[in-house]
């Protein structure tokens, strides 16, 4: 028993640590460039050009923004509870990054005879894990909102909490249909199931079988990320700046960053669950691996996943600059009276079809 | 409901109850998204200002310029008509008598020893230009004066004088061209 | 001492400490946050017992939903020392007795388990060997052996929902 610690597969640990470091860095960089993308998309939709001063086409803009945030004065209000005030943005950031642990990022690599899976943890309840992380994500907002000791912040925190709880239900119900189809909660199984579909995996994407489920899930994902048209928690016209009103410097940056990481992660999740994950459409990955090698296929599949996610991120932004914000009662009405019944109906129909096909 | 129509562009508000597709809301969102994506690919009308300056018409009224004649003498005679005409009361001046050895500097016997325009007050209406009997003040095409202090925005005579044709012929020709364009109008 | 042992002791200490802080902290919002930490630690214990489904559901339902509502209400109530109502002495006494009874029964169970049940003697955890907590096994057990209690509890939830709707409609 004493040599247990030494008996650990150290290569395994190193491999996972490197993977975690890479994924976290990737998420942070992508979140940085999402802010740039958001501004560019907004500008283009509004017939403007957007940030173009920092570097060619303004691609250094996120660095400039980050630098600005770092050098801002750090303000902690006297009337706030200090520990919680710091805990809020920390939690928001951590929960945003936690989701990435169960996402399969690509087909496995082969390094020195070892098969390295591009997934940190392939647990058998991957989907539920994501749900748990998402449901905890609201604490970052609520704690920050309450500890600011500001009425606008508090109101916004309450809005965020009620909105997230309401939309989690419909989201979960929409997911159950997917789970019934793949018969597992494991992310890798869900992806592999889709990859075995027709047309090199393209025909197996869940979106073709679950268009309604995708629609419900997408709407709920918008609400979970507090994106327009569901950005009630930071409705500027009513709540000034929402839950991060009292925050300044990088703590504010953490909140904003967490929001963009959340958006990226939910797009990755949607790509994984509905758009075939890292499946390269119209290509059979195993035959391709025989031709160009496994590592290249891993890279290509990873890029394929990123491409799908970026497309969804673009749609998120596109929606943000098209649709105006809902009123709060409309939000609740949509969540409880429209999306949940829709998701339930979708679930029942899927279950009935599966039973009918199998019998 | 016979309202007077002043233009033919007025549209009656459609207050019929929404039909099924409209109540779904989704279809209209798709229409909206189609509109925004069309704008996404449109050519942008942005002018990249400091590098790219928008063309302005010849009648454009920007910062003032005090004219000289061909020999480089100031035309202004400090009659004060521009100050009287100015609705914003931005112009102030002090007159002085020309000395004998200053004939190469001032065209008239009386000249403006001090001539100030407060650019914070000026509304760039161009009435000073119209009022001037001596062809001495014009509004150029330069715009966006900025400064760190209010004092810096009270322009002195030296800030506004056209370049001397004797010493800086090129700059003078350029500024003169603008004035000539204006005169043609 | 292996990794599981270390984790077990760490989680146990964390659970007990946070549970104590729930009672001891002056601010009700802090109490709720400590309670959330308790749930996290307990979820960690579930994972050690190889009951991942229970662990995650514990997080989703208790930490993710119920505690959010708790926090929600407490934040809105704005409880603090000045507005704290005076509590009856009898109430305090009844609380102490009830809590004491519970403590005695729990200690008794642990004591008995240590002495009488050979199965549980000197066993801190199942150390990742049990399989009852896995989602397939749990589902099968719930829908075969315990189908009646399961259905009865769902009827209970349904009636609670109907009750909530009726209360909500009255106003």
XYZ file of C-alpha atoms in Angstrom:
715
model
C 0.000 0.000 0.000
C 2.872 2.323 0.738
C 4.134 2.304 -2.785
C 0.722 3.197 -4.139
C 1.711 6.778 -4.850
C 4.733 5.623 -6.801
C 2.691 3.126 -8.748
C 0.703 5.853 -10.417
C 1.070 5.985 -14.167
C 3.143 9.161 -14.227
C 2.954 9.491 -17.993
C -0.800 9.511 -17.661
C -0.672 12.323 -15.111
C 1.738 14.395 -17.193
C -0.327 13.841 -20.310
C -3.487 14.988 -18.562
C -1.794 17.999 -16.979
C -0.428 19.111 -20.330
C -3.842 18.613 -21.879
C -5.517 20.648 -19.135
C -2.990 23.450 -19.515
C -3.463 23.470 -23.281
C -7.239 23.488 -23.089
C -7.364 26.247 -20.482
C -4.974 28.371 -22.533
C -7.007 27.690 -25.633
C -10.210 28.712 -23.873
C -8.655 31.929 -22.611
C -7.229 32.865 -25.991
C -10.479 32.095 -27.727
C -12.406 34.105 -25.149
C -10.036 37.010 -25.810
C -10.636 36.855 -29.502
C -14.353 36.403 -29.010
C -14.465 39.918 -27.590
C -12.733 41.093 -30.746
C -15.056 38.990 -32.894
C -18.071 40.334 -31.113
C -17.044 43.891 -31.785
C -16.253 43.152 -35.412
C -19.536 41.324 -36.001
C -21.450 44.106 -34.310
C -19.666 46.652 -36.440
C -20.198 44.805 -39.694
C -23.883 44.272 -38.995
C -24.208 47.965 -38.230
C -22.343 48.960 -41.417
C -19.237 49.973 -39.518
C -15.686 48.628 -39.584
C -15.026 48.092 -35.894
C -11.718 48.095 -34.037
C -8.891 48.447 -36.573
C -6.231 50.563 -34.890
C -4.300 48.102 -32.713
C -2.294 46.049 -35.148
C -3.385 45.016 -38.647
C -7.200 44.829 -38.728
C -7.108 45.542 -35.009
C -6.143 42.015 -34.062
C -4.175 43.266 -31.066
C -7.279 44.938 -29.681
C -7.944 42.209 -27.058
C -4.413 42.680 -25.698
C -4.966 46.408 -25.480
C -8.279 45.841 -23.703
C -6.714 43.364 -21.306
C -3.835 45.719 -20.596
C -6.266 48.490 -19.897
C -8.235 46.324 -17.470
C -5.060 45.300 -15.650
C -3.968 48.877 -15.097
C -7.337 50.104 -13.873
C -7.706 50.894 -10.211
C -8.866 47.973 -8.121
C -11.876 49.087 -6.133
C -13.485 47.046 -3.392
C -16.462 48.922 -1.952
C -16.254 49.547 1.795
C -19.745 48.211 2.397
C -19.197 44.970 0.540
C -18.203 41.698 2.154
C -14.646 41.478 0.956
C -14.064 37.749 0.667
C -17.270 37.132 -1.194
C -16.581 40.113 -3.408
C -13.399 38.423 -4.568
C -14.968 34.975 -4.583
C -17.677 36.008 -7.055
C -15.564 36.575 -10.177
C -13.260 33.703 -9.203
C -16.151 31.276 -9.115
C -17.543 32.620 -12.364
C -14.197 32.038 -14.058
C -13.624 28.580 -12.556
C -17.055 27.250 -13.411
C -16.727 28.599 -16.921
C -13.477 26.678 -17.417
C -14.599 23.496 -15.637
C -16.919 22.477 -18.454
C -14.019 21.882 -20.794
C -12.930 18.813 -18.791
C -15.370 16.355 -20.325
C -15.428 17.629 -23.905
C -13.800 15.261 -26.404
C -11.667 17.637 -28.455
C -10.642 15.295 -31.216
C -9.669 11.778 -32.164
C -6.834 10.350 -30.112
C -3.221 11.252 -30.777
C -0.390 8.753 -30.956
C 2.766 9.913 -29.209
C 5.605 7.478 -28.668
C 3.390 4.430 -28.869
C 0.899 5.852 -26.386
C -2.679 6.536 -27.375
C -3.416 9.989 -25.998
C -7.109 10.810 -25.876
C -7.884 14.481 -26.451
C -10.263 14.515 -23.535
C -9.370 15.271 -19.950
C -11.897 12.984 -18.297
C -14.134 10.567 -20.137
C -16.483 10.001 -17.215
C -19.628 7.987 -17.756
C -21.878 10.860 -16.695
C -20.280 13.547 -18.829
C -23.495 15.281 -19.782
C -24.699 15.415 -16.200
C -21.349 16.789 -15.134
C -21.804 19.667 -17.543
C -25.219 20.296 -16.109
C -23.840 20.340 -12.594
C -21.165 22.849 -13.594
C -23.680 25.031 -15.384
C -26.015 25.006 -12.413
C -23.163 26.007 -10.127
C -22.171 28.770 -12.519
C -24.953 30.948 -11.225
C -23.237 31.250 -7.835
C -20.464 33.369 -9.244
C -23.029 35.891 -10.382
C -25.199 35.681 -7.275
C -22.333 35.972 -4.796
C -20.799 38.861 -6.693
C -24.174 40.557 -6.957
C -25.000 40.193 -3.281
C -21.603 41.104 -1.920
C -21.515 44.343 -3.932
C -24.202 45.608 -1.568
C -25.919 47.449 -4.363
C -29.589 47.222 -5.201
C -29.091 47.070 -8.947
C -26.538 44.316 -8.575
C -28.775 42.337 -6.258
C -31.747 42.625 -8.592
C -29.604 41.531 -11.474
C -28.267 38.578 -9.492
C -31.785 37.464 -8.687
C -32.756 37.775 -12.298
C -29.759 35.719 -13.348
C -30.557 33.021 -10.822
C -34.207 32.676 -11.715
C -33.459 32.806 -15.420
C -30.770 30.156 -15.247
C -32.824 27.782 -13.104
C -35.837 28.144 -15.393
C -33.927 27.517 -18.596
C -31.911 24.650 -17.173
C -35.099 22.602 -17.055
C -35.945 22.971 -20.714
C -32.290 22.439 -21.577
C -32.209 19.177 -19.642
C -35.428 17.952 -21.200
C -34.123 18.711 -24.679
C -31.004 16.760 -23.848
C -32.874 13.690 -22.649
C -34.011 13.023 -26.212
C -30.348 12.985 -27.284
C -29.450 10.687 -24.423
C -32.211 8.281 -25.386
C -30.890 8.161 -28.928
C -27.283 7.509 -27.984
C -28.084 5.430 -24.921
C -25.278 6.895 -22.870
C -24.318 9.932 -20.860
C -20.716 9.576 -21.892
C -19.582 12.327 -24.246
C -17.256 10.104 -26.258
C -20.035 7.578 -26.847
C -22.398 10.296 -28.004
C -19.823 11.542 -30.500
C -18.875 8.064 -31.727
C -22.513 7.228 -32.261
C -22.878 10.267 -34.500
C -19.663 9.537 -36.355
C -20.906 6.112 -37.392
C -23.733 7.695 -39.401
C -24.082 7.835 -43.176
C -22.002 10.107 -45.462
C -18.848 9.812 -43.388
C -20.695 10.736 -40.225
C -22.544 13.719 -41.691
C -25.831 11.847 -41.834
C -25.471 10.738 -38.249
C -25.437 14.187 -36.706
C -28.071 14.483 -34.038
C -29.377 17.741 -35.445
C -30.988 15.869 -38.368
C -32.881 13.662 -35.941
C -33.509 16.290 -33.279
C -34.128 19.649 -34.987
C -36.660 20.677 -32.373
C -34.396 19.532 -29.585
C -31.579 21.576 -31.090
C -33.772 24.653 -31.300
C -34.836 24.345 -27.666
C -31.290 23.623 -26.567
C -29.935 26.555 -28.542
C -32.474 28.960 -27.071
C -31.715 27.728 -23.578
C -27.994 28.019 -24.202
C -28.520 31.662 -25.147
C -30.370 32.168 -21.886
C -27.770 30.293 -19.842
C -24.976 32.427 -21.243
C -26.959 35.603 -20.520
C -26.737 36.556 -24.160
C -29.133 38.878 -25.906
C -32.124 38.469 -26.274
C -31.954 37.020 -22.761
C -29.375 39.355 -21.232
C -31.790 40.471 -18.539
C -29.184 40.293 -15.742
C -27.215 43.082 -17.343
C -30.016 45.035 -18.913
C -28.241 48.388 -19.073
C -31.377 50.438 -19.430
C -32.890 49.142 -16.190
C -30.012 47.917 -14.066
C -27.192 50.227 -15.117
C -24.558 47.551 -15.470
C -26.086 44.552 -13.754
C -24.229 42.333 -11.353
C -20.768 43.643 -12.157
C -21.678 47.225 -11.431
C -19.316 47.623 -8.465
C -16.478 45.708 -10.052
C -13.449 47.272 -11.607
C -10.113 46.265 -13.025
C -9.451 42.592 -13.720
C -12.282 41.409 -11.472
C -14.645 42.975 -13.950
C -12.486 41.439 -16.641
C -12.987 38.028 -15.070
C -16.752 38.388 -15.238
C -16.668 39.492 -18.851
C -14.154 36.790 -19.694
C -16.205 34.123 -17.953
C -19.171 35.138 -20.042
C -17.253 34.668 -23.266
C -15.738 31.385 -22.124
C -19.236 30.225 -21.241
C -20.395 31.146 -24.705
C -17.527 29.256 -26.315
C -18.064 26.225 -24.098
C -21.773 26.067 -24.779
C -21.081 26.301 -28.503
C -18.543 23.490 -28.203
C -21.123 21.518 -26.252
C -23.775 22.069 -28.891
C -21.335 21.109 -31.599
C -20.504 17.951 -29.673
C -24.058 16.961 -28.912
C -25.814 17.983 -32.108
C -23.278 18.641 -34.854
C -21.290 15.436 -34.636
C -18.562 16.689 -32.299
C -15.133 16.389 -33.882
C -16.526 14.448 -36.824
C -15.152 15.621 -40.169
C -18.197 15.584 -42.462
C -18.133 13.361 -45.579
C -14.884 11.718 -44.487
C -14.367 8.386 -42.842
C -11.819 9.070 -40.130
C -10.371 5.571 -39.908
C -9.623 5.288 -43.622
C -8.185 8.784 -43.571
C -5.968 7.827 -40.647
C -4.602 4.939 -42.699
C -3.603 7.418 -45.399
C -2.196 10.442 -43.619
C -1.537 9.180 -40.118
C -3.448 9.329 -36.900
C -1.994 12.565 -35.569
C -2.995 14.542 -38.636
C -6.519 13.204 -38.377
C -6.575 14.250 -34.719
C -5.564 17.770 -35.711
C -8.118 17.904 -38.524
C -10.889 16.606 -36.309
C -9.993 19.165 -33.663
C -10.155 21.909 -36.279
C -13.476 20.554 -37.451
C -14.867 20.823 -33.921
C -13.510 24.359 -33.612
C -15.019 25.332 -36.962
C -18.438 24.120 -35.888
C -18.143 25.902 -32.570
C -17.019 29.133 -34.213
C -19.945 28.995 -36.565
C -22.272 28.688 -33.574
C -20.458 31.519 -31.803
C -21.014 33.614 -34.888
C -24.717 32.756 -34.809
C -24.799 33.778 -31.147
C -23.343 37.152 -32.055
C -25.547 37.474 -35.104
C -28.585 36.949 -32.896
C -27.279 39.399 -30.340
C -27.131 42.206 -32.867
C -30.476 41.329 -34.409
C -32.990 40.528 -31.716
C -33.926 43.053 -29.023
C -34.045 42.084 -25.357
C -37.054 40.324 -23.894
C -39.065 41.652 -20.995
C -38.700 39.568 -17.845
C -42.254 38.224 -17.864
C -41.855 37.330 -21.530
C -38.668 35.498 -20.641
C -40.400 33.447 -17.960
C -43.385 32.869 -20.225
C -41.135 31.578 -22.988
C -39.136 29.391 -20.635
C -41.890 27.765 -18.665
C -44.872 27.798 -20.984
C -43.282 27.355 -24.408
C -39.912 25.678 -24.199
C -40.620 23.138 -21.464
C -43.794 21.767 -23.124
C -41.964 21.725 -26.467
C -39.047 19.844 -24.965
C -41.404 17.431 -23.229
C -43.284 16.774 -26.465
C -39.979 16.252 -28.263
C -38.911 13.802 -25.600
C -42.142 11.806 -25.750
C -42.100 11.676 -29.550
C -38.475 10.550 -29.574
C -39.162 7.868 -27.001
C -42.188 6.616 -28.943
C -40.237 6.541 -32.209
C -37.338 4.691 -30.634
C -39.696 2.088 -29.185
C -41.525 1.753 -32.509
C -38.296 1.382 -34.512
C -36.860 -1.166 -32.137
C -39.963 -3.352 -31.939
C -59.779 58.317 -40.208
C -59.077 60.800 -42.938
C -55.814 62.283 -41.820
C -54.057 64.845 -43.900
C -51.132 63.281 -45.659
C -48.146 65.566 -45.958
C -46.000 63.020 -47.742
C -46.792 59.892 -49.669
C -44.426 57.870 -47.514
C -46.767 57.526 -44.527
C -47.761 53.958 -43.764
C -50.838 52.961 -41.815
C -50.028 50.887 -38.720
C -51.201 47.332 -39.150
C -53.126 46.492 -36.002
C -54.587 43.189 -37.058
C -54.086 40.375 -34.529
C -50.991 38.315 -35.281
C -51.518 35.216 -37.324
C -50.086 31.850 -36.398
C -46.695 32.259 -38.048
C -46.248 35.703 -36.574
C -47.171 34.413 -33.141
C -44.494 31.747 -33.426
C -42.059 34.676 -33.422
C -39.389 32.421 -34.816
C -40.114 33.152 -38.456
C -39.873 36.883 -37.901
C -36.575 36.389 -36.125
C -35.317 34.609 -39.229
C -36.457 37.536 -41.373
C -34.648 39.931 -39.047
C -31.509 37.847 -39.124
C -31.626 37.806 -42.905
C -31.738 41.604 -42.888
C -28.771 41.905 -40.548
C -26.667 39.421 -42.492
C -27.303 41.462 -45.629
C -25.786 44.442 -43.832
C -22.873 42.251 -42.764
C -21.720 41.949 -46.366
C -22.492 45.512 -47.401
C -19.754 47.937 -48.328
C -18.928 50.047 -45.304
C -19.255 53.816 -45.663
C -16.654 54.484 -42.960
C -13.992 57.088 -43.733
C -10.727 56.335 -41.910
C -10.371 59.910 -40.771
C -6.821 60.938 -40.090
C -5.487 58.960 -43.055
C -8.456 59.503 -45.296
C -10.187 62.863 -45.366
C -13.652 63.192 -46.680
C -14.098 65.513 -49.644
C -16.008 68.612 -48.652
C -17.820 71.061 -50.852
C -16.224 74.381 -51.857
C -18.677 76.247 -49.658
C -17.560 74.318 -46.580
C -16.962 76.540 -43.584
C -14.047 75.477 -41.398
C -11.390 77.363 -39.493
C -10.777 80.996 -40.394
C -7.937 82.208 -42.485
C -6.715 85.781 -42.659
C -5.838 86.768 -46.182
C -2.826 88.590 -47.530
C -2.446 90.315 -50.863
C 0.032 89.275 -53.572
C 2.876 91.145 -51.940
C 2.293 89.401 -48.677
C 0.675 92.305 -46.859
C -2.185 91.687 -44.449
C -5.455 92.836 -45.891
C -7.291 93.374 -42.633
C -7.875 96.982 -41.727
C -9.463 96.346 -38.339
C -12.741 97.991 -39.300
C -14.592 95.664 -36.897
C -17.399 94.779 -39.304
C -16.744 91.098 -38.826
C -16.958 91.468 -35.060
C -20.263 93.313 -35.470
C -21.605 90.709 -37.828
C -20.555 87.798 -35.634
C -23.684 86.363 -33.955
C -21.622 84.438 -31.432
C -19.454 87.429 -30.516
C -16.360 85.372 -31.011
C -14.205 87.984 -32.691
C -12.273 90.683 -30.910
C -9.573 92.950 -32.254
C -7.393 95.877 -31.450
C -6.534 98.388 -34.145
C -3.251 100.182 -34.586
C -1.920 102.769 -37.004
C 0.580 101.632 -39.561
C 4.027 103.199 -39.139
C 6.041 104.333 -42.109
C 8.422 101.423 -42.113
C 5.568 98.872 -41.961
C 4.157 99.406 -45.421
C 5.435 96.061 -46.575
C 3.505 94.388 -43.737
C 0.068 95.952 -43.820
C -1.920 96.968 -46.861
C -4.071 99.647 -45.255
C -3.116 102.549 -43.056
C -4.871 101.001 -40.098
C -4.308 97.405 -39.202
C -5.269 94.840 -36.587
C -2.561 94.704 -33.970
C -4.471 91.977 -32.217
C -7.032 89.776 -33.868
C -8.582 86.945 -31.886
C -11.323 84.452 -32.660
C -12.614 82.288 -29.847
C -13.116 78.950 -31.584
C -15.147 77.688 -28.642
C -17.737 80.373 -29.330
C -17.551 80.438 -33.105
C -20.447 78.750 -34.835
C -18.788 78.756 -38.260
C -21.681 80.606 -39.864
C -19.482 82.535 -42.262
C -21.071 85.923 -41.633
C -17.641 87.467 -40.976
C -16.617 86.346 -44.432
C -19.668 88.066 -45.916
C -19.213 91.205 -43.846
C -15.559 91.803 -44.670
C -15.160 94.711 -47.142
C -11.444 94.091 -47.556
C -11.446 90.458 -48.676
C -9.454 89.710 -45.542
C -11.178 86.823 -43.781
C -12.218 83.483 -45.187
C -13.393 80.201 -43.754
C -11.067 77.430 -44.897
C -11.655 73.692 -45.166
C -9.662 72.786 -42.052
C -11.732 71.368 -39.233
C -11.571 69.634 -35.834
C -9.329 71.930 -33.864
C -8.446 70.256 -30.560
C -6.448 71.451 -27.638
C -5.686 70.593 -24.056
C -6.592 74.059 -22.788
C -9.355 76.526 -23.451
C -6.724 79.180 -23.951
C -5.332 77.283 -26.900
C -8.648 77.503 -28.676
C -8.644 81.277 -28.697
C -6.869 81.718 -32.009
C -4.478 84.597 -32.402
C -3.682 86.399 -35.583
C -0.564 84.312 -36.145
C -2.647 81.116 -35.956
C -4.893 82.223 -38.761
C -2.773 84.228 -41.175
C -2.348 82.737 -44.604
C 1.299 81.806 -45.387
C 3.362 84.625 -46.799
C 3.591 84.387 -50.631
C 7.109 85.727 -50.501
C 8.596 83.296 -48.017
C 6.285 80.283 -48.381
C 4.929 80.435 -51.932
C 3.786 76.796 -52.094
C 1.703 76.894 -48.929
C 0.310 80.232 -49.972
C -0.750 78.898 -53.370
C -2.519 75.982 -51.740
C -4.429 78.160 -49.302
C -5.128 80.686 -52.019
C -6.660 78.001 -54.195
C -9.285 77.285 -51.551
C -10.129 80.955 -51.256
C -10.426 81.323 -55.020
C -12.778 78.344 -55.121
C -14.916 80.075 -52.559
C -14.950 83.290 -54.484
C -16.273 81.576 -57.585
C -19.341 80.391 -55.714
C -2.315 5.790 3.301
C -3.172 5.818 -0.319
C -4.771 8.490 -2.430
C -8.313 7.434 -1.579
C -7.541 7.559 2.130
C -6.048 10.997 1.881
C -9.031 12.239 -0.088
C -11.415 10.637 2.375
C -9.876 12.316 5.392
C -9.597 15.611 3.601
C -13.221 15.527 2.478
C -14.421 14.439 5.912
C -12.583 17.265 7.583
C -13.931 19.689 5.006
C -17.474 18.420 5.478
C -17.368 18.690 9.251
C -15.680 22.072 9.244
C -18.129 23.559 6.735
C -21.066 22.004 8.561
C -19.883 23.653 11.753
C -19.454 26.946 9.930
C -23.050 26.687 8.696
C -24.179 26.862 12.315
C -21.552 29.204 13.629
C -21.422 31.949 11.041
C -23.351 35.072 11.987
C -24.450 36.002 8.495
C -27.188 33.765 7.028
C -25.826 34.217 3.514
C -22.453 32.912 4.670
C -24.266 29.963 6.264
C -25.853 29.079 2.958
C -22.514 29.305 1.175
C -20.915 26.993 3.737
C -23.827 24.623 3.255
C -23.102 24.576 -0.455
C -19.521 23.639 0.372
C -20.884 20.793 2.514
C -22.785 19.519 -0.484
C -19.662 19.647 -2.577
C -17.725 17.671 0.006
C -20.507 15.105 0.241
C -20.500 14.809 -3.535
C -16.804 14.113 -3.268
C -17.597 11.298 -0.861
C -20.097 9.887 -3.336
C -17.418 9.884 -6.002
C -15.122 7.990 -3.648
C -17.899 5.449 -3.221
C -18.040 5.127 -7.017
C -21.513 6.612 -7.051
C -20.905 9.249 -9.685
C -24.530 9.615 -10.630
C -25.528 10.382 -7.053
C -22.622 12.782 -6.725
C -23.601 14.766 -9.780
C -27.319 14.705 -9.047
C -26.547 15.906 -5.543
C -24.712 18.836 -7.091
C -27.364 19.597 -9.699
C -30.368 19.351 -7.421
C -29.102 20.487 -4.041
C -26.163 22.736 -4.750
C -27.405 23.907 -8.133
C -31.107 24.452 -7.664
C -32.345 24.248 -4.090
C -29.488 26.205 -2.591
C -29.841 28.864 -5.263
C -33.441 29.326 -4.194
C -32.343 29.414 -0.536
C -29.765 32.031 -1.326
C -32.321 33.894 -3.368
C -34.776 34.113 -0.483
C -32.174 34.952 2.129
C -30.645 37.677 0.003
C -34.069 39.221 -0.470
C -34.999 38.959 3.211
C -31.883 40.914 4.137
C -31.564 39.242 7.556
C -29.122 40.762 10.002
C -28.532 41.125 13.712
C -30.738 44.154 14.222
C -33.835 42.610 12.714
C -33.398 39.215 14.313
C -36.584 38.337 16.220
C -36.398 37.315 19.874
C -36.660 33.568 20.198
C -38.731 31.851 22.832
C -36.773 29.996 25.549
C -39.004 26.954 25.074
C -38.242 26.946 21.397
C -34.541 26.888 22.118
C -35.001 24.077 24.630
C -37.077 22.010 22.175
C -34.443 22.538 19.507
C -31.654 21.410 21.813
C -33.553 18.268 22.826
C -34.433 17.356 19.243
C -30.870 17.903 18.067
C -29.496 15.934 21.000
C -31.791 12.989 20.270
C -30.639 12.944 16.685
C -27.000 13.073 17.741
C -27.498 10.145 20.132
C -29.215 8.000 17.532
C -26.510 8.692 14.940
C -23.702 7.867 17.372
C -25.563 4.747 18.330
C -25.771 3.599 14.745
C -22.060 4.167 14.195
C -21.191 2.478 17.489
C -23.317 -0.554 16.658
C -21.855 -0.764 13.201
C -18.356 -0.762 14.622
C -19.074 -3.564 17.061
C -21.841 -5.799 15.781
C -21.838 -5.731 12.002
C -18.749 -7.571 10.841
C -19.217 -6.197 7.362
C -18.577 -2.615 8.349
C -15.824 -3.032 10.911
C -12.791 -0.877 10.169
C -13.980 0.102 6.754
C -13.839 3.744 6.017
C -15.034 3.693 2.447
C -15.740 1.243 -0.302
C -12.801 2.840 -2.094
C -14.198 2.956 -5.553
C -15.212 -0.675 -5.668
C -19.001 -0.514 -5.332
C -21.087 -0.386 -8.464
C -24.551 0.335 -7.075
C -24.135 4.063 -7.621
C -23.477 3.790 -11.353
C -26.264 5.113 -13.461
C -27.242 1.835 -15.164
C -27.385 -0.152 -11.938
C -29.208 2.587 -10.124
C -31.790 2.863 -12.888
C -32.363 -0.862 -12.986
C -32.756 -1.074 -9.224
C -35.095 1.884 -9.136
C -37.329 0.571 -11.886
C -37.431 -3.076 -10.777
C -36.959 -3.610 -7.052
C -38.102 -0.220 -5.883
C -40.602 0.672 -8.556
C -43.507 1.236 -6.159
C -41.726 3.604 -3.772
C -40.328 5.375 -6.818
C -43.750 5.864 -8.362
C -45.240 6.891 -5.037
C -42.588 9.544 -4.609
C -43.262 10.827 -8.111
C -46.977 11.060 -7.258
C -45.942 13.006 -4.174
C -43.969 15.421 -6.320
C -46.872 15.780 -8.706
C -49.243 16.630 -5.885
C -46.737 19.130 -4.546
C -46.576 20.720 -7.979
C -50.357 20.900 -8.232
C -50.447 22.418 -4.765
C -47.886 25.031 -5.759
C -49.872 25.928 -8.859
C -53.069 26.297 -6.832
C -51.373 28.497 -4.247
C -49.888 30.566 -7.009
C -53.223 30.988 -8.777
C -55.084 32.284 -5.718
C -53.681 35.792 -5.928
